[in-house]
CSV table of C-alpha atoms and ligand atoms in Angstrom, one decimal:
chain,number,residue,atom,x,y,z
A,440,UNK,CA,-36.5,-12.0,-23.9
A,441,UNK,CA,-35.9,-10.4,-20.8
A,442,UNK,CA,-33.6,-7.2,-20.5
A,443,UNK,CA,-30.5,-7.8,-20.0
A,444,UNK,CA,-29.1,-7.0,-16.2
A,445,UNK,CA,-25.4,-5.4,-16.9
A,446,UNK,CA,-23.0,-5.1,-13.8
A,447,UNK,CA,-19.3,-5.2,-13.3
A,448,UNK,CA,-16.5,-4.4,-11.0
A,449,UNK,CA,-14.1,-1.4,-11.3
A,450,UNK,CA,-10.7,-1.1,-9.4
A,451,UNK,CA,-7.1,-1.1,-11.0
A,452,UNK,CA,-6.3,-3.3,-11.1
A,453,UNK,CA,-8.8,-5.2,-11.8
A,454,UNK,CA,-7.5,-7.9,-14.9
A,455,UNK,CA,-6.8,-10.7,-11.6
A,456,UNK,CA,-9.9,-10.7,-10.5
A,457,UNK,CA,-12.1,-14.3,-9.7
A,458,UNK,CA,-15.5,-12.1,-9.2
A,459,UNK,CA,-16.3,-12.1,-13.4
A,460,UNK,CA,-16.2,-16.1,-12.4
A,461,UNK,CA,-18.3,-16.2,-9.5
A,462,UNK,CA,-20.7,-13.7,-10.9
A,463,UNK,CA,-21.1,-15.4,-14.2
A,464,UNK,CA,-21.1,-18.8,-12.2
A,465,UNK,CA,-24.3,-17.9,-10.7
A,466,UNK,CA,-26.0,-15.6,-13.7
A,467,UNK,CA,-25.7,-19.4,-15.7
A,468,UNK,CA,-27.3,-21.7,-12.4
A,469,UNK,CA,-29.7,-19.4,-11.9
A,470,UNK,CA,-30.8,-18.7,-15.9
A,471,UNK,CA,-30.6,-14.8,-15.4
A,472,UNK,CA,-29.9,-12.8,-18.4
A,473,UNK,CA,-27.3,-11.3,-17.4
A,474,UNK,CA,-23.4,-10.0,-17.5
A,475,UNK,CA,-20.5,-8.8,-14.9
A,476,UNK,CA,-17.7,-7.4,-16.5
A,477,UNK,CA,-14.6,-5.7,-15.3
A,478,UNK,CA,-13.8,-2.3,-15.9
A,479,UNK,CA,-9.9,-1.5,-14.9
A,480,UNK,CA,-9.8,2.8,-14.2
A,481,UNK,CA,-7.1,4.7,-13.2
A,482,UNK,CA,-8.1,7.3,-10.5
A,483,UNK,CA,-8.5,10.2,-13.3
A,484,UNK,CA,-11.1,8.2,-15.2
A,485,UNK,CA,-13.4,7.2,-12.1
A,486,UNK,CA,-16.2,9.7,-12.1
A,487,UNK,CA,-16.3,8.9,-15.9
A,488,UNK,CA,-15.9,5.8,-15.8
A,489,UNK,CA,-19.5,5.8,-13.0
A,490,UNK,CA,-21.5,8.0,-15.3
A,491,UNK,CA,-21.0,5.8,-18.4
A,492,UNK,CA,-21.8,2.8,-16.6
A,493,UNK,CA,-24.8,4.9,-15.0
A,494,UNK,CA,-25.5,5.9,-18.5
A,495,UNK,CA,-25.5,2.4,-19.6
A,496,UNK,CA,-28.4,1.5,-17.2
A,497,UNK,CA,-26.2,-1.3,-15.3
A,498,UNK,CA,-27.7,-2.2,-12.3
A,499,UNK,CA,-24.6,-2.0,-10.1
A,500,UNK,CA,-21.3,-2.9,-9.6
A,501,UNK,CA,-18.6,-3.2,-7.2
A,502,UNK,CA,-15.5,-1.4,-6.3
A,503,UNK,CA,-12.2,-2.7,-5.3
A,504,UNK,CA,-8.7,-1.6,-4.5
A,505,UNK,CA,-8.1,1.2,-4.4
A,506,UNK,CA,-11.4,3.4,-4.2
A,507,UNK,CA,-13.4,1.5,-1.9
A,508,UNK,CA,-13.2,5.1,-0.2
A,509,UNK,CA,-13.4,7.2,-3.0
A,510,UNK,CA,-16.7,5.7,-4.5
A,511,UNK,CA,-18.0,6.6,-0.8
A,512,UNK,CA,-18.2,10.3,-2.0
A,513,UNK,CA,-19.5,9.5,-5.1
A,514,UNK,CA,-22.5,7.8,-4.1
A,515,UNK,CA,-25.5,9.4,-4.0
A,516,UNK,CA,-27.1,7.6,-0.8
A,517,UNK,CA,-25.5,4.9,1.6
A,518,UNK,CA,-27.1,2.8,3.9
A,519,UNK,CA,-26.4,2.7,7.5
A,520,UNK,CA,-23.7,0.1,6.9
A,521,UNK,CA,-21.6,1.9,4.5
A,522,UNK,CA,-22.0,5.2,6.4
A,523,UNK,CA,-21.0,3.1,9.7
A,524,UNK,CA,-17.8,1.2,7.9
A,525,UNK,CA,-17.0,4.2,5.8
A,526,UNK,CA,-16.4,2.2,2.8
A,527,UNK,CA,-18.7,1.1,0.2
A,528,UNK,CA,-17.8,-2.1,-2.2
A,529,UNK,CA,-21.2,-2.7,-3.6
A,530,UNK,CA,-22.8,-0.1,-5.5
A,531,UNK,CA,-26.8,-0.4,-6.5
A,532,UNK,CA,-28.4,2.4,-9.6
A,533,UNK,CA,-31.9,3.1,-9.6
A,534,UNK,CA,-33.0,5.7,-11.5
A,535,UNK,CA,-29.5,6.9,-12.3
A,536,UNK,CA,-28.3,7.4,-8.7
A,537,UNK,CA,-25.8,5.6,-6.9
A,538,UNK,CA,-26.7,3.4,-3.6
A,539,UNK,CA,-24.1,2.3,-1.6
A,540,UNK,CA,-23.4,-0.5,0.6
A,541,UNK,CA,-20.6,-3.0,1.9
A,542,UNK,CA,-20.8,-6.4,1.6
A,543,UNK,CA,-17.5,-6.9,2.5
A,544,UNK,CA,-18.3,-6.8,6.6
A,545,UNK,CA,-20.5,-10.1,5.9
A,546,UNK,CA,-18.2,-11.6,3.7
A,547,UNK,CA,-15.2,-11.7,5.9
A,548,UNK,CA,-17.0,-12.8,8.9
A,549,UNK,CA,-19.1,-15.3,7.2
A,550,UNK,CA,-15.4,-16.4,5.9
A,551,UNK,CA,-13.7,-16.5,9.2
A,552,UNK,CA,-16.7,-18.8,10.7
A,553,UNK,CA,-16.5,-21.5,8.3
A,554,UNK,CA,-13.0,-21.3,8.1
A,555,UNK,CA,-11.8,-21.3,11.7
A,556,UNK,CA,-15.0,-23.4,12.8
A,557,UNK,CA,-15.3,-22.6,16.6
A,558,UNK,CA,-12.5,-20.2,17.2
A,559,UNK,CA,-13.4,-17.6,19.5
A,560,UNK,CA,-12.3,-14.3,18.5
A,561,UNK,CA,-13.6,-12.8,21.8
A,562,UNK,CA,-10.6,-14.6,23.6
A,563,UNK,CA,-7.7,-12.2,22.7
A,564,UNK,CA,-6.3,-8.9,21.0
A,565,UNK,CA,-6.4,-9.3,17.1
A,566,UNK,CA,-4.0,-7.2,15.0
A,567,UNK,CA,-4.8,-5.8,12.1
A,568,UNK,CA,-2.2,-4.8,8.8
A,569,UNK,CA,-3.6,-2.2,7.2
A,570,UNK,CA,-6.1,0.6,7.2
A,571,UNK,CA,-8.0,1.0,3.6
A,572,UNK,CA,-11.2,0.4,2.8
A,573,UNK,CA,-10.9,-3.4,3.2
A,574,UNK,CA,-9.9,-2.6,7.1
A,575,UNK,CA,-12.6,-0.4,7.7
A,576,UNK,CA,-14.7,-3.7,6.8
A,577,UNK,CA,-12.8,-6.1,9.1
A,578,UNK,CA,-12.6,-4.2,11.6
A,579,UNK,CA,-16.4,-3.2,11.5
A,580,UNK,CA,-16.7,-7.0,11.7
A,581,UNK,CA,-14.5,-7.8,14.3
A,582,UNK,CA,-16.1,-5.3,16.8
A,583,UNK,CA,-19.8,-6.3,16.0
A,584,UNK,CA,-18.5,-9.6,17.2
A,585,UNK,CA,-17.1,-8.5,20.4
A,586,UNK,CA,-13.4,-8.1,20.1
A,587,UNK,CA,-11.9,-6.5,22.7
A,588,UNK,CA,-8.8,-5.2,21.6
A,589,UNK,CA,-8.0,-4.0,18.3
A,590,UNK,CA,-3.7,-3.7,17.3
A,591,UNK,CA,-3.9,-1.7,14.4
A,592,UNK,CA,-0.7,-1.4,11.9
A,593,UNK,CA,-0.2,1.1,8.9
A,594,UNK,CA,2.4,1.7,7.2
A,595,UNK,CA,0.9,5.2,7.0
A,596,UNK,CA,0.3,5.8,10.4
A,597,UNK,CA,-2.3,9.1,10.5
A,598,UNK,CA,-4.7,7.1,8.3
A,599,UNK,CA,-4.9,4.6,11.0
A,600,UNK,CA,-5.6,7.2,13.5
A,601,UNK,CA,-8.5,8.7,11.2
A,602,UNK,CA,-9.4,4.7,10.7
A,603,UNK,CA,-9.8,4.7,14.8
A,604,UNK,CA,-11.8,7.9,15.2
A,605,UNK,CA,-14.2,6.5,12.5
A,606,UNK,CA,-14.7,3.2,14.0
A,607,UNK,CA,-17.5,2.4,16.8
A,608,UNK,CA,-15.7,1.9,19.5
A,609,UNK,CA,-12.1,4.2,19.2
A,610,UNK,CA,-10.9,3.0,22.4
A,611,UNK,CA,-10.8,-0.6,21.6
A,612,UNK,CA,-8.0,0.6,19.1
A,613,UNK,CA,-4.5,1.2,19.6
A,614,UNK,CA,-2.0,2.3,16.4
A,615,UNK,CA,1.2,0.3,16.7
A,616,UNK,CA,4.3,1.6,14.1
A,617,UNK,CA,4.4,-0.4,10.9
A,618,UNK,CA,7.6,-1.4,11.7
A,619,UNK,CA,6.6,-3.0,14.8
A,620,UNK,CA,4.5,-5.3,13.2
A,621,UNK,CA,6.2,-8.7,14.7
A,622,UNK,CA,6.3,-7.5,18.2
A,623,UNK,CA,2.5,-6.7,18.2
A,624,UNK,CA,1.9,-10.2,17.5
A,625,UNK,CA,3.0,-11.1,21.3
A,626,UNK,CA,-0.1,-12.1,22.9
A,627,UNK,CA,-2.5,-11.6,19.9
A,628,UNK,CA,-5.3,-14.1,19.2
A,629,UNK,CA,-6.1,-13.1,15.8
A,630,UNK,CA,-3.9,-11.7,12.8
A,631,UNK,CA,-5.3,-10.2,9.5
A,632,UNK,CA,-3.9,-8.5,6.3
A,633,UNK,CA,-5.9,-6.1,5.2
A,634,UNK,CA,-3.2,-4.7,2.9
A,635,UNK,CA,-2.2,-5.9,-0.8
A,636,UNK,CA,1.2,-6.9,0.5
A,637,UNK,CA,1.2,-10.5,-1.1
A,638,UNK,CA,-0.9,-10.3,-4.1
A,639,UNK,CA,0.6,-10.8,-7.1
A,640,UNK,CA,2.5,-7.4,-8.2
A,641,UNK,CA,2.9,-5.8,-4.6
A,642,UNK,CA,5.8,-7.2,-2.6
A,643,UNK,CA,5.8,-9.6,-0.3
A,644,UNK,CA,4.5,-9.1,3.0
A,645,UNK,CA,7.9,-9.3,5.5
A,646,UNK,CA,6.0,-10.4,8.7
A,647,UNK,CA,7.4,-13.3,11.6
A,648,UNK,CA,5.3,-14.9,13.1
A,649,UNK,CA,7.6,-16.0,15.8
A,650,UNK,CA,6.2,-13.9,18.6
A,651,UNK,CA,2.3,-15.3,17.5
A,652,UNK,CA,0.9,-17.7,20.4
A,653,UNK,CA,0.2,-21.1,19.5
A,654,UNK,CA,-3.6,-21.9,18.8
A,655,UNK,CA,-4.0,-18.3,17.2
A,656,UNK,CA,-5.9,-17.5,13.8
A,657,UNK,CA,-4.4,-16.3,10.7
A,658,UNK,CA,-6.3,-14.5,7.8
A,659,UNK,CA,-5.3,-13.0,4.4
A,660,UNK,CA,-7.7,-11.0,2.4
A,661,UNK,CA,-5.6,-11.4,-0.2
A,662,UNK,CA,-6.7,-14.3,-3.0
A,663,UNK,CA,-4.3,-13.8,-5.4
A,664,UNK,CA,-1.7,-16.4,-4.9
A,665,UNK,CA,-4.4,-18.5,-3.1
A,666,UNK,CA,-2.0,-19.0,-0.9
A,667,UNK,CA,-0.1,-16.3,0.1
A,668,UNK,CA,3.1,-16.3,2.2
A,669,UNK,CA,1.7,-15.3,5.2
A,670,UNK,CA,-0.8,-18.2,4.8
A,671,UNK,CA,2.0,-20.7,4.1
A,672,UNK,CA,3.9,-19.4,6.8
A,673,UNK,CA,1.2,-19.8,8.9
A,674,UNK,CA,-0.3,-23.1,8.1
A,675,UNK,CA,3.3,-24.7,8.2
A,676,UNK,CA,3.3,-23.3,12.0
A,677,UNK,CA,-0.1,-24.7,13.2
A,678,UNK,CA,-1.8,-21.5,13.1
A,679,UNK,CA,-6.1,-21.7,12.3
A,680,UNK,CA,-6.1,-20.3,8.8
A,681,UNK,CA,-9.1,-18.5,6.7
A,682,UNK,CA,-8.0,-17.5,3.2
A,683,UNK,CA,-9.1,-14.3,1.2
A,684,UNK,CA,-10.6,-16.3,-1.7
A,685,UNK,CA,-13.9,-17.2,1.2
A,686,UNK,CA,-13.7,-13.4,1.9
A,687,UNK,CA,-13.9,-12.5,-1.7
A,688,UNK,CA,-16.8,-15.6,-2.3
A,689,UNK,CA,-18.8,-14.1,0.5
A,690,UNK,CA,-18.8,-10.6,-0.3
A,691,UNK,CA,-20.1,-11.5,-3.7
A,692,UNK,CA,-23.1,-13.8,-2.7
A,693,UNK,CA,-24.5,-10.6,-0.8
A,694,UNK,CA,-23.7,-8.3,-3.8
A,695,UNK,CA,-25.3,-10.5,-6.5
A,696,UNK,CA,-28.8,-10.9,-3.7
A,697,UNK,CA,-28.7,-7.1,-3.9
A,698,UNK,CA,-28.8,-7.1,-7.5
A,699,UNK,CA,-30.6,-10.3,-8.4
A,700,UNK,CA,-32.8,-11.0,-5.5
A,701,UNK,CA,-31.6,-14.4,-4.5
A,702,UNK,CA,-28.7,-15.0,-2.1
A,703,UNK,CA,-26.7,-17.8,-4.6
A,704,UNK,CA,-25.1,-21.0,-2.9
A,705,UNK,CA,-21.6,-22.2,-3.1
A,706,UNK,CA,-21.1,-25.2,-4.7
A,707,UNK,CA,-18.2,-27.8,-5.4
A,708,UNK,CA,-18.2,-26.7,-9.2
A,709,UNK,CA,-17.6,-22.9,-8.2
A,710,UNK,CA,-15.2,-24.0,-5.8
A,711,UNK,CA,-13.3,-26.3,-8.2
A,712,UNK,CA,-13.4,-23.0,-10.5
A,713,UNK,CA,-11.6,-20.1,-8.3
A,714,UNK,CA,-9.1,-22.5,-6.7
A,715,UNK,CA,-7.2,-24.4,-9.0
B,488,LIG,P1,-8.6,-1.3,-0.1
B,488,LIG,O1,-9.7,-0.4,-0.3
B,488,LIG,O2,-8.8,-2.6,-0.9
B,488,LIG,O3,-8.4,-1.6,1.3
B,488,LIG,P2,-6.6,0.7,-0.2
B,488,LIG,O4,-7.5,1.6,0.5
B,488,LIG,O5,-5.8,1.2,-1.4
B,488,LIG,O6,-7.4,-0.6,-0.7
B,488,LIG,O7,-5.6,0.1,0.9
B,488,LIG,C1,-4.5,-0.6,0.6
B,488,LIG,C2,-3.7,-0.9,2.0
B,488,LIG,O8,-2.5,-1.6,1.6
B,488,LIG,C3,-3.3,0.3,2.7
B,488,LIG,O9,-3.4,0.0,4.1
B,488,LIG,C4,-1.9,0.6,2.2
B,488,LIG,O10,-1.1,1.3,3.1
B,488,LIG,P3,-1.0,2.9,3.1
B,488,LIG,O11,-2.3,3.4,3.8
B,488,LIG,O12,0.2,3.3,3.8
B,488,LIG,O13,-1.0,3.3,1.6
B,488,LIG,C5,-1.4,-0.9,2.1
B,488,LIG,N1,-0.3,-1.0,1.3
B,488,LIG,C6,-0.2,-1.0,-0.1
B,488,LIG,N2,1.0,-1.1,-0.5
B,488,LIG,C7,1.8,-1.2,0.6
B,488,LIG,C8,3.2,-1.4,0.8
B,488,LIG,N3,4.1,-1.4,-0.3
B,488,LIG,N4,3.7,-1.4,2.1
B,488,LIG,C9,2.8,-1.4,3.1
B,488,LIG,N5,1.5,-1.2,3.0
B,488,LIG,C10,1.0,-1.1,1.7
């Protein structure tokens, strides 16, 4: 019998999540003896929490809300990703030290693609809600595919100036007041929550989309509703919609290669599985 391969995913929290699913999903198809598990840490607990898992030889794990920055310091090496993005959501041990990377920059473009077919983010501003770890990813994304103009909302405004100063291209960012979030939709081509406004146990996100051009696209990396209001909202306005639960499919596929050597597929039966 093989050894068995032990990884997981820490956040808090964490008891929501669909990646146990996926993961396990693809451990079975694939005959890998192996387990993900989730591990829900309050911020206190989290360099604790790393060494016992460390301890435990697991061979990685991801991180979620809210220390996708956090675990960034705690890694012992990134790869040029991670260090570019400044967030790491995949986490790789060998030989008891950390290796981080983010998996989340593929997962939400390879998301958007399939989702919004050919929509051309080039053609217009996109605004982004948000500036955590998860925005660090999207918005990585978003310039490597050649948006122009970043809008970028927080409702804590100075980490969405650090947010610009740590992204590739500061100038194609401009920081908007939270609380002018409908009026930056004027013009925009794209619009993306990056924050947890929506998931089940934050409030609701209060967003119009009145002022949002026909024809535009509308993305939620939130999973949890499936459908969240600003998807409804959108969808019942004729928006292009790409929901979090692609995002959160993607993200995985590349963590589980990193871990397992093969990239898994998506099929119906997984699908079926993380949207009811
Ligand atoms: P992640 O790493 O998953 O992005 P995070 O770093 O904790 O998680 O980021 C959460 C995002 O949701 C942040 O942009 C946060 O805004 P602040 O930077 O002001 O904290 C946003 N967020 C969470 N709760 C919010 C709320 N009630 N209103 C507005 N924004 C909220």
């Amino acid at each position: 019998m093989s050894q068995i391969i032990r990884t997981g995913l820490i956040g808090h929290p964490v008891k929501h999540s669909k990646s146990p699913v996926l993961h396990c999903h693809w451990l079975k198809k694939y005959n890998i003896n192996g387990t993900y598990d989730l591990h829900d840490t309050t911020p206190e607990e989290l360099e604790t929490k790393i060494r016992t898992l460390t301890d435990q030889n697991y061979t990685g794990f991801n991180v979620t809300i809210p220390y996708k920055e956090s675990i960034f310091n705690l890694c012992d090496t990134l790869d040029d990703l991670a260090c570019t993005v400044g967030a790491v959501n995949t986490v790789t041990v060998q030989n008891g030290k950390l290796h981080g990377t983010n998996t989340d920059v593929f997962g939400f473009i390879e998301n958007f693609k399939i989702e919004t077919q050919d929509f051309d983010l080039t053609k217009g501003p996109a605004v982004i809600l948000g500036a955590g770890g998860a925005a660090k990813a999207v918005i990585h994304g978003l310039l490597i595919e050649g948006v122009q103009q970043i809008r970028l909302l927080n409702r804590t405004k100075d980490k969405a100036e650090a947010l610009r100063e740590q992204t590739l291209y500061p100038k194609k960012i401009s920081i908007i007041e939270w609380n002018k979030r409908n009026d930056a939709l004027r013009d925009a081509h794209v619009l993306i929550n990056t924050t947890a406004l929506g998931m089940q146990g934050y409030p609701d996100l209060d967003i119009s989309l009145k002022h949002l051009p026909p024809g535009a696209a509308v993305s939620d990396i939130v999973y949890n509703p499936l459908d969240t209001g600003l998807l409804q909202c959108a969808k019942e306005n004729g928006y292009i919609t790409a929901p979090g639960i692609g995002m959160l499919i993607h993200q995985a596929r590349k963590a589980f290669e990193l871990w397992h050597g093969l990239l898994p597929d998506v099929d119906d039966s997984l699908v079926r599985q993380v949207t009811p």
